[in-house]
XYZ file of C-alpha atoms in Angstrom:
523
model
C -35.658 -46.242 182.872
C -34.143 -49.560 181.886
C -33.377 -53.053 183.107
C -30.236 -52.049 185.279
C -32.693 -50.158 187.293
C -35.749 -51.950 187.661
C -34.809 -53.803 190.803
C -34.011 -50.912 192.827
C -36.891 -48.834 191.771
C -38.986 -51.816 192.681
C -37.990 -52.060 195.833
C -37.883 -48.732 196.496
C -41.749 -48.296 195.349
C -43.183 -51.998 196.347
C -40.501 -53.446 198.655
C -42.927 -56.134 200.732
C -44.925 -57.352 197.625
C -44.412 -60.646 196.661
C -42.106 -61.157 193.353
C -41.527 -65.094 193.228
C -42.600 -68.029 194.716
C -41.019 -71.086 194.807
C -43.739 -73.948 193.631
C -41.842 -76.678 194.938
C -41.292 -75.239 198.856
C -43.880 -72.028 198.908
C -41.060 -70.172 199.771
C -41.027 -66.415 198.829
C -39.078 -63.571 197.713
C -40.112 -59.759 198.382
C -39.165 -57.201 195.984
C -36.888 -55.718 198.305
C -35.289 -59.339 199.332
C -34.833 -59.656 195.305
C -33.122 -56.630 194.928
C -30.579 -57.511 197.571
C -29.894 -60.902 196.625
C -29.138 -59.281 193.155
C -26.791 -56.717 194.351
C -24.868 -58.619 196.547
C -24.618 -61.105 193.570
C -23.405 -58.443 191.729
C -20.865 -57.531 193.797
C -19.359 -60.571 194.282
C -19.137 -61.149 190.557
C -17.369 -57.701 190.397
C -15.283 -58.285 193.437
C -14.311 -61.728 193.395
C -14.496 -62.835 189.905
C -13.518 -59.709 188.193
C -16.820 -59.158 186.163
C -16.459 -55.832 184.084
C -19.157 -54.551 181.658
C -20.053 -56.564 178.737
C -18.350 -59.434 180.163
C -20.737 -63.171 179.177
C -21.818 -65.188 182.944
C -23.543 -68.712 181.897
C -26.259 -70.213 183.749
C -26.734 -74.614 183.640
C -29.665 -74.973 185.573
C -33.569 -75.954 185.529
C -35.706 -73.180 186.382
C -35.332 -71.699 189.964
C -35.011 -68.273 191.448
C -31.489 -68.021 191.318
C -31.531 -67.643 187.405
C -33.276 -64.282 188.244
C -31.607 -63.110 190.448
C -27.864 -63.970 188.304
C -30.172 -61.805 185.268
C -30.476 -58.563 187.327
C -27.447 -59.019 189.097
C -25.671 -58.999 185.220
C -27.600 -56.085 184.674
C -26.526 -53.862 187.492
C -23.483 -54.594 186.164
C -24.069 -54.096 182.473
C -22.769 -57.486 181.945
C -24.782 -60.167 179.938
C -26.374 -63.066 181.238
C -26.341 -66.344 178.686
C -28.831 -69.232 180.293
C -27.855 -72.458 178.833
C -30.566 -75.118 177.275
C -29.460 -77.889 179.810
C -31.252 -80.624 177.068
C -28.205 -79.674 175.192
C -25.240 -82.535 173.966
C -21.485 -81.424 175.503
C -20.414 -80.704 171.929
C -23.800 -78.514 171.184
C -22.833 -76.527 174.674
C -18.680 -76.172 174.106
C -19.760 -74.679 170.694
C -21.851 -71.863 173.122
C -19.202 -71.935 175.471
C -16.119 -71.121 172.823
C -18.558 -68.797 170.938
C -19.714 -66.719 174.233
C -16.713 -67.147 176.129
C -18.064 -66.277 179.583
C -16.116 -64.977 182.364
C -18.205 -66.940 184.973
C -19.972 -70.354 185.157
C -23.071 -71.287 187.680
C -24.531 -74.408 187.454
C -26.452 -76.765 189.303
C -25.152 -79.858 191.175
C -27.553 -82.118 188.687
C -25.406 -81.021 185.519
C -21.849 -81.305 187.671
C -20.556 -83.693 185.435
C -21.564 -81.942 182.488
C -19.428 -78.959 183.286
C -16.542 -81.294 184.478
C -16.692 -82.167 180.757
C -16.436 -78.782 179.499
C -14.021 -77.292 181.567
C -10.753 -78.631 179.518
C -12.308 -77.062 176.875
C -13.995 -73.263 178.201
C -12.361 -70.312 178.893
C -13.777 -70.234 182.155
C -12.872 -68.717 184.976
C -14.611 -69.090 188.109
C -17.484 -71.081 189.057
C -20.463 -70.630 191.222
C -22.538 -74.098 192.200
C -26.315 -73.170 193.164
C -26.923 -76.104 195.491
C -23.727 -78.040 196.775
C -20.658 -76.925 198.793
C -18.074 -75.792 196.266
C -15.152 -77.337 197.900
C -16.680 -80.704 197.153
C -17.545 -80.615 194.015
C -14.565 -79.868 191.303
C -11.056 -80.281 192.340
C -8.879 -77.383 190.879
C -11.499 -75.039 190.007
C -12.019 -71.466 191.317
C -15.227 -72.573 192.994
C -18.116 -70.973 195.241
C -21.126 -71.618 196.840
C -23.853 -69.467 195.719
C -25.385 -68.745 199.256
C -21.252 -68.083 200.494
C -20.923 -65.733 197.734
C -24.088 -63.907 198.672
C -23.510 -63.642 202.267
C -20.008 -62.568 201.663
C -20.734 -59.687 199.645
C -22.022 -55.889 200.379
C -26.028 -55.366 199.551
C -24.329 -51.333 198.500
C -25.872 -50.076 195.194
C -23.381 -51.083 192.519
C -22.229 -48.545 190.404
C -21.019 -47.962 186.871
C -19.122 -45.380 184.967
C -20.993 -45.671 181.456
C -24.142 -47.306 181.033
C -25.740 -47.371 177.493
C -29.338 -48.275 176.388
C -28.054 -50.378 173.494
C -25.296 -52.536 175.610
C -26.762 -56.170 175.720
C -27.966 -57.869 179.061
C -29.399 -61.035 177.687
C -27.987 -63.639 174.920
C -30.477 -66.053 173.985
C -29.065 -68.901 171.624
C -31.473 -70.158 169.352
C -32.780 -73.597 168.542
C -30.363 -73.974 165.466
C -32.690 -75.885 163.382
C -30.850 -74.842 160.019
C -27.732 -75.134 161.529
C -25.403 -73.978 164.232
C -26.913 -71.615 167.176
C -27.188 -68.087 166.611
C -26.767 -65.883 169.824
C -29.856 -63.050 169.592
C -28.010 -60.113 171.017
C -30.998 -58.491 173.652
C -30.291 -55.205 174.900
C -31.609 -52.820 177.718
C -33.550 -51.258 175.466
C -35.217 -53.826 173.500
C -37.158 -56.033 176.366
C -37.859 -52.940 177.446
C -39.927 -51.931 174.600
C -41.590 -54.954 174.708
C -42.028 -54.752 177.894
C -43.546 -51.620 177.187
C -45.666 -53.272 174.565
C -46.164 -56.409 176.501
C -47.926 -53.948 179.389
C -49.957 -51.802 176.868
C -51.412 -54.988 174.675
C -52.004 -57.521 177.260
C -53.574 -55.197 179.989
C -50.686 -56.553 182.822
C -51.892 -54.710 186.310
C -49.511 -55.113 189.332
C -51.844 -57.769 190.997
C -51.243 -59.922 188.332
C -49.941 -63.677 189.051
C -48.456 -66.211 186.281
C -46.378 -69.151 186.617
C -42.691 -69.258 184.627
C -43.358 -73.029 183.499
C -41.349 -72.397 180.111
C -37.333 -72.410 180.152
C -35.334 -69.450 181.393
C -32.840 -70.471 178.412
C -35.908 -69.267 176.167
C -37.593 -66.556 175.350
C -40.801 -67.789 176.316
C -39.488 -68.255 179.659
C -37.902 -64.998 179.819
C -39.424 -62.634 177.993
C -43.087 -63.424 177.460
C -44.093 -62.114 180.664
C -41.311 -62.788 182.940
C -39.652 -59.294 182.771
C -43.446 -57.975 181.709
C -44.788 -58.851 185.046
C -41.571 -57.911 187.334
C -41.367 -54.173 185.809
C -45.108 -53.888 186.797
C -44.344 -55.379 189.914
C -46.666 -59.034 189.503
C -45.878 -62.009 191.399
C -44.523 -64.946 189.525
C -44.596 -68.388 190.547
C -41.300 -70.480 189.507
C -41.709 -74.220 188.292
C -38.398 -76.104 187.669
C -40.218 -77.739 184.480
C -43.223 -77.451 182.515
C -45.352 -80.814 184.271
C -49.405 -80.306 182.702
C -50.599 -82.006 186.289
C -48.452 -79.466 188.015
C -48.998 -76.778 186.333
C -52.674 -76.870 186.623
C -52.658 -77.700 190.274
C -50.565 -74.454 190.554
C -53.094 -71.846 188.711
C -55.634 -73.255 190.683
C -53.273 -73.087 194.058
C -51.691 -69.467 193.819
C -55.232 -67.979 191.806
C -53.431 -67.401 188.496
C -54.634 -64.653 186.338
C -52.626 -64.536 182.962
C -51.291 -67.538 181.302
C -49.021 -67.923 178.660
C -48.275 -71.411 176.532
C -47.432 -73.042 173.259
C -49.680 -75.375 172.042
C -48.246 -78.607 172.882
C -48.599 -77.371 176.776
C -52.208 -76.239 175.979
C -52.798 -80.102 174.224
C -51.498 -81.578 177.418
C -53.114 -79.914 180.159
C -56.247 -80.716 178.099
C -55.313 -84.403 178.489
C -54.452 -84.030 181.793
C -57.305 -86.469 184.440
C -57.063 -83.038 186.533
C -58.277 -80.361 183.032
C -61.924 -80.654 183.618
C -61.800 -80.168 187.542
C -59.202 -76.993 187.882
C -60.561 -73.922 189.410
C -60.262 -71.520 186.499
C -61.765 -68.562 187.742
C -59.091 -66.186 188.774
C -57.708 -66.260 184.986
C -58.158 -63.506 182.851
C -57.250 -65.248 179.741
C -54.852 -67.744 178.424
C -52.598 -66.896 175.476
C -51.083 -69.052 172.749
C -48.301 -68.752 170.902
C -45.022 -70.151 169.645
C -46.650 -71.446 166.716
C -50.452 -71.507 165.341
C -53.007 -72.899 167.525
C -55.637 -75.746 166.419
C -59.168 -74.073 166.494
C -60.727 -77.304 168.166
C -58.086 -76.572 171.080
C -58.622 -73.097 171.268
C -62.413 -74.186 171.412
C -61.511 -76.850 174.305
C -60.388 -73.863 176.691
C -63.175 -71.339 175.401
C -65.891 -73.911 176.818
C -64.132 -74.139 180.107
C -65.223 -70.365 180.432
C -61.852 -68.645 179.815
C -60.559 -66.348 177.295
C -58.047 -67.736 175.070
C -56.799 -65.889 172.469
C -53.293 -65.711 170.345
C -50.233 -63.741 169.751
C -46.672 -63.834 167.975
C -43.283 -63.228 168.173
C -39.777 -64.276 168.144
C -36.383 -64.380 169.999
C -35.307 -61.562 167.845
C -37.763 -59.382 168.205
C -40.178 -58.857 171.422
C -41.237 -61.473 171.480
C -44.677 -59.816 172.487
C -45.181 -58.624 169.110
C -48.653 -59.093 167.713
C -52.045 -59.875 169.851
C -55.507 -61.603 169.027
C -57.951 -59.189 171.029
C -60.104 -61.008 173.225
C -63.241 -60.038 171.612
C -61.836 -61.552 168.227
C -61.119 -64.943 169.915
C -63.819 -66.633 168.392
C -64.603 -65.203 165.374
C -61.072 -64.648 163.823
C -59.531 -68.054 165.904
C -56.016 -68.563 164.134
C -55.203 -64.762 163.470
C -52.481 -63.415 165.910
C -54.009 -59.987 165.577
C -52.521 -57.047 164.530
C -48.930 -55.886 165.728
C -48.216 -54.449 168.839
C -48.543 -50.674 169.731
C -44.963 -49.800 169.569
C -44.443 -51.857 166.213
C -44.470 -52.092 162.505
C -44.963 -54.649 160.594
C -44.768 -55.566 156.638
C -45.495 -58.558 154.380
C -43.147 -58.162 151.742
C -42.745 -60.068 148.187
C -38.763 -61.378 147.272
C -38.551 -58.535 145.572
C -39.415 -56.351 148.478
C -42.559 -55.004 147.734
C -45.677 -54.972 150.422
C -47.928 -58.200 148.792
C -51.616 -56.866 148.253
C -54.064 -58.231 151.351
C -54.742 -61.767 150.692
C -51.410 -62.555 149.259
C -48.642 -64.407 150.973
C -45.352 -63.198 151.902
C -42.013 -62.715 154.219
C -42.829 -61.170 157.829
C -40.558 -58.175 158.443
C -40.994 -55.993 162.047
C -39.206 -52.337 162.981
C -39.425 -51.182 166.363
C -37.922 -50.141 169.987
C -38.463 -54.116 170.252
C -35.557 -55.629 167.806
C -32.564 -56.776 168.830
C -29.020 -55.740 167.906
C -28.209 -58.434 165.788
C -26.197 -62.033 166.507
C -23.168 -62.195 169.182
C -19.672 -62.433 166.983
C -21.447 -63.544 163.627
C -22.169 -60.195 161.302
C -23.065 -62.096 158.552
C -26.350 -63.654 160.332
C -27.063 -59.946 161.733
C -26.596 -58.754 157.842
C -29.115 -61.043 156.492
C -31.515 -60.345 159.582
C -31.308 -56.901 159.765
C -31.758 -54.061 156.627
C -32.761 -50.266 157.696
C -34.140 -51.057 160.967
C -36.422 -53.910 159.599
C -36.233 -57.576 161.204
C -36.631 -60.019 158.060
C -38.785 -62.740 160.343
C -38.361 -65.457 158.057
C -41.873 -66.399 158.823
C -44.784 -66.262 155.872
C -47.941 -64.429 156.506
C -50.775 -62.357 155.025
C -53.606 -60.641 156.026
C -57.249 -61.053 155.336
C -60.056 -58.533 154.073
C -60.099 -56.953 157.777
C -56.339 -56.279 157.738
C -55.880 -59.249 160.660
C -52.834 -60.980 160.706
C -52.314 -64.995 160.207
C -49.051 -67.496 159.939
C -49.070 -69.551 157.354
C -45.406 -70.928 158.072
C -41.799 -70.644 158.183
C -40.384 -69.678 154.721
C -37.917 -72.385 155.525
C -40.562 -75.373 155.715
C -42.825 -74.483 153.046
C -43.174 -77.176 150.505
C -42.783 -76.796 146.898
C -44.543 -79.494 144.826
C -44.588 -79.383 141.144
C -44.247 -75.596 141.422
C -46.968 -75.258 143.712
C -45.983 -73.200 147.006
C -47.886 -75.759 150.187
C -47.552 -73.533 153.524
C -47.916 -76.667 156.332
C -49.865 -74.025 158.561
C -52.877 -74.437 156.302
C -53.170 -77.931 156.036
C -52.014 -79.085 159.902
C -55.595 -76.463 160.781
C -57.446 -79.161 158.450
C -55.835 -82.525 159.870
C -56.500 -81.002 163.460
C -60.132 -80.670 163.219
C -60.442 -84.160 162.284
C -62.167 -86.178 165.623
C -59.300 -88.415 165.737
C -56.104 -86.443 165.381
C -54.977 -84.797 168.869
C -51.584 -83.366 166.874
C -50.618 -82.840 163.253
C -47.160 -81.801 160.875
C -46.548 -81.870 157.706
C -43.670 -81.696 155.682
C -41.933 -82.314 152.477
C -40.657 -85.595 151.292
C -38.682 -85.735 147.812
C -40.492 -87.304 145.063
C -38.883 -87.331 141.649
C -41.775 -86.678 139.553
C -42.831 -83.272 142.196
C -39.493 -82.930 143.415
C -41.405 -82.898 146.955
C -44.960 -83.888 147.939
C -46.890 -83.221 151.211
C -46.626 -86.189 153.759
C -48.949 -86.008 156.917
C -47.305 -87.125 160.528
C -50.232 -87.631 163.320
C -50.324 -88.138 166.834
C -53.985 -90.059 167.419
C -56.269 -89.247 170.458
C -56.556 -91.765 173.100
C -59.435 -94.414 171.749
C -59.179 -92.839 168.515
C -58.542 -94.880 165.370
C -58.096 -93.449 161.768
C -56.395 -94.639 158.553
C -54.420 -93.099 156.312
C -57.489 -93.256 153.780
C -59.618 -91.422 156.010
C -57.503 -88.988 156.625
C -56.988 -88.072 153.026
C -60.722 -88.390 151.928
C -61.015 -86.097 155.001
C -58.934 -83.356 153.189
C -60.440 -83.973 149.871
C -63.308 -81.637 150.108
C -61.139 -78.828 152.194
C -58.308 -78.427 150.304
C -56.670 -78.470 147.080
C -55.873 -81.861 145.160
C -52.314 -80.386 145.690
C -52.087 -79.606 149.127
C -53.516 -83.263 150.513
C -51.177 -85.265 151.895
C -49.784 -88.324 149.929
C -48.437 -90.207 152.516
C -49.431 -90.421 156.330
C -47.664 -91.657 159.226
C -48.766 -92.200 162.868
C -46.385 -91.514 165.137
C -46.412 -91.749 169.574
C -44.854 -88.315 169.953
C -42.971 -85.605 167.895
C -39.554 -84.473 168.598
C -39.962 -81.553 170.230
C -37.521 -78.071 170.672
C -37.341 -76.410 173.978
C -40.297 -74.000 172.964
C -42.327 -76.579 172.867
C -42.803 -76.280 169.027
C -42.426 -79.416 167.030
C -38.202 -79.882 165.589
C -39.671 -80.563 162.247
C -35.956 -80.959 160.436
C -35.673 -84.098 163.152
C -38.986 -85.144 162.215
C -37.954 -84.799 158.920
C -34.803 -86.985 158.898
C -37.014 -89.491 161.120
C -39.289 -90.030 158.543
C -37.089 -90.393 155.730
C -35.124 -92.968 157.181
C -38.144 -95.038 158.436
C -40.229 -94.381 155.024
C -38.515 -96.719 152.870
C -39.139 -99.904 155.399
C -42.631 -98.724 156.440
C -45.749 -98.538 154.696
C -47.457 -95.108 154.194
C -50.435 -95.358 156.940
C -48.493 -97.732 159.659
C -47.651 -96.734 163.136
C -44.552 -96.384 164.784
């Protein structure tokens, strides 16, 4: 029933039907061809490299098939698989590496010197490079060629003397953007169940087709509908990066049906010379998530004739774990629905109380979906996890209909002379103004307030707006609190893997630059 089986039961029921394609050669992979590839990876790792259960095998690479196939492979052996954020600093990976301590490293040629950096410092053991001869690359090491080490090993069914729902296959490290990165511990069971829920709520069939644009370091990558669309047995198209041009030309290409995004990739295919000419017809619906979506984009996709609607969820938990129904696109655009079938959800007070509808409070989830808790750190998994219940961090309510909305991270809301500011409500006013193609806001300290709202915008192309207009703007739609008493203009945002504006490094940015530049210039 679970991951360490999927593979073999695919190939067993669907063994000629397309699982991956390559984007950048067209070259495919069968279900069955998957399947052996994994096993024979498997058995190398156990033969040659001494993999047991629960043992940690790293992956520094870009998207590409072989990240896959090193996922079930780990799984067949009920060992875990930790993908690597390759935009990562050596110190910001050692910290992984000495927290994870994996048995086994595999890592592209591109990040070679990287790991030449590291290895003084990892506990590694053997490494596996995807694309180079080994015996060329790193003198001293126990080293292998990927393709040698497949075509070396056995393709016989590995086998294991326990296997347990609950033992991890997947650690996902997150963004650390209050501090050091946490390891989400992801069992069998858990993307199971929201795989389960993923299937159920989305309406996945087996002829669907999406493209893995996001990171395979990332849940989005991963989990969103990754593993969704392989346990149905879909076809997914592999991109080494997310590229708007490219990814359009390859929905349009292959006859996409599903599509999945944040929506800083939605705001860039939009502005992409190739948005208004792509073939969108073989697309069910795009989906949005990662963090709430501007109506006027959402609107922007809806007139191309597609079905774009929004959902929620976390590393922790699902991620698949709330859904916008199509039929509620339009008239409830900026809910994320109501939680998934296999799911509960509460808003609680700080006291711990469910807040009445209408009232604003702490996200908290139960279900087959949540993980186990943080890899070798209890006192994160203590603070996470209480009876079952995932404490989100993440502040929402619901309306008079019972549909969900995000109003922000608990985190980044902004107190200003005792008044609570949640950024969510006043970046959806700032991004239906004409002129603004991407808004954040965020606290700044103010001794009188202690903190007061300060806008950061990203301008169309041709569009020009002043810091006065963008304040009498808000004046009418919001509370004399809530408007923003400074603005900036920036070129870009610093962004985290997900896509989702690194507002602590925006943050820091503005504060140093705010004293030496006027409220309203550009930079």
């Amino acid at each position: 029933m679970y991951i360490r089986d999927w593979m073999a039961r695919r190939a067993r029921s669907s063994p000629d039907k397309l699982a991956m394609i390559d984007a950048a050669t067209g070259a495919g992979l069968t279900y069955h061809q998957l399947n052996e590839r994994a096993t024979r990876l498997a058995n190398h790792l156990r033969e040659r490299c001494g993999v047991r259960p629960g043992d940690r095998i790293s992956i520094l690479s870009m998207n590409r098939a072989e990240i896959i196939e090193a996922f079930f492979a780990a799984a067949k052996l009920t060992a875990i698989l930790v993908p690597l954020n390759y935009r990562l600093t050596h110190p910001e990976l050692r910290f992984i590496l000495e927290d994870c301590e994996p048995r086994v490293l595999l890592y592209e040629s591109e990040f070679q010197s990287l790991v030449q950096r590291l290895r003084p410092q990892a506990t590694i053991e053997h490494y596996i490079s995807l694309d180079a001869p080994g015996e060329e690359l790193m003198k001293g090491a126990a080293l292998t060629n990927y393709e040698d080490a497949l075509a070396s090993a056995t393709s016989e069914a590995v086998e294991v003397d326990h296997f347990d729902a609950e033992m991890p296959v997947l650690i996902i490290y997150t963004s650390g953007t209050t501090g050091r990165p946490k390891g989400a511990l992801l069992s069998h069971r858990m993307l199971t169940w929201n795989s389960i829920n993923t299937l159920i709520g989305w309406d996945i069939v087996s002829t669907d087709i999406t493209t893995v644009h996001a990171p395979l370091f990332h849940t989005g990558g991963f989990n969103v509908l990754t593993l969704p669309l392989f346990h149905h047995g879909g076809t997914l198209i592999i991109l080494r990066s997310f590229d708007a041009t490219r990814v359009l030309e390859m929905i349009e290409r292959y006859r996409c049906t599903i599509f999945f995004g944040v929506p800083t990739m939605f705001q860039m295919m939009m502005e992409s010379t190739l948005f208004e000419t792509t073939d969108f017809s073989s697309l069910r619906y795009f989906i949005s998530g990662g963090a709430p979506c501007p109506v006027p984009l959402i609107e922007a996709y809806q007139k191309r004739g597609v079905a774009f609607t929004q959902g929620y969820g976390l590393t922790e938990v699902g991620p698949n774990c709330f859904k916008l129904g199509l039929e509620d696109a339009v008239r409830k655009a900026g809910s994320i629905g109501f939680p998934s079938f296999h799911s509960e959800a509460r808003i609680i007070n700080e006291k711990g109380r469910d807040v009445q509808r209408g009232e604003i409070g702490e996200l908290i989830l139960r279900g087959g979906h949540v993980c186990s808790g943080y890899w070798q750190n209890t006192e994160a998994t203590d603070a996470a996890l209480c009876d079952g219940w995932f404490y989100t961090g993440d502040l929402a309510r619901q309306d008079e209909e019972g549909y969900y909305y995000i109003v922000g991270r608990a985190k980044d809301m902004i107190i200003s002379g005792g008044e609570n500011i949640y950024p969510a409500e006043v970046e959806a006013v700032l991004h239906s103004h004409r002129a603004v193609a991407s808004a954040a806001l965020i606290g700044l300290p103010d001794q009188k307030w202690g903190e007061t709202p300060a806008a950061v915008i990203i301008t169309r192309d041709g569009c020009n707006v002043t810091a006065d207009e963008i304040t009498d703007f808000c004046t009418d739609k919001l509370a004399r609190y809530k408007i923003p008493r400074r603005v900036f203009f920036v070129k870009e945002f610093p962004l985290l893997a997900s896509g989702k504006v690194f507002k602590r490094l925006l943050k820091e940015e503005i504060e140093r630059t705010a004293g030496s530049q006027e409220p309203g210039a550009r930079s």
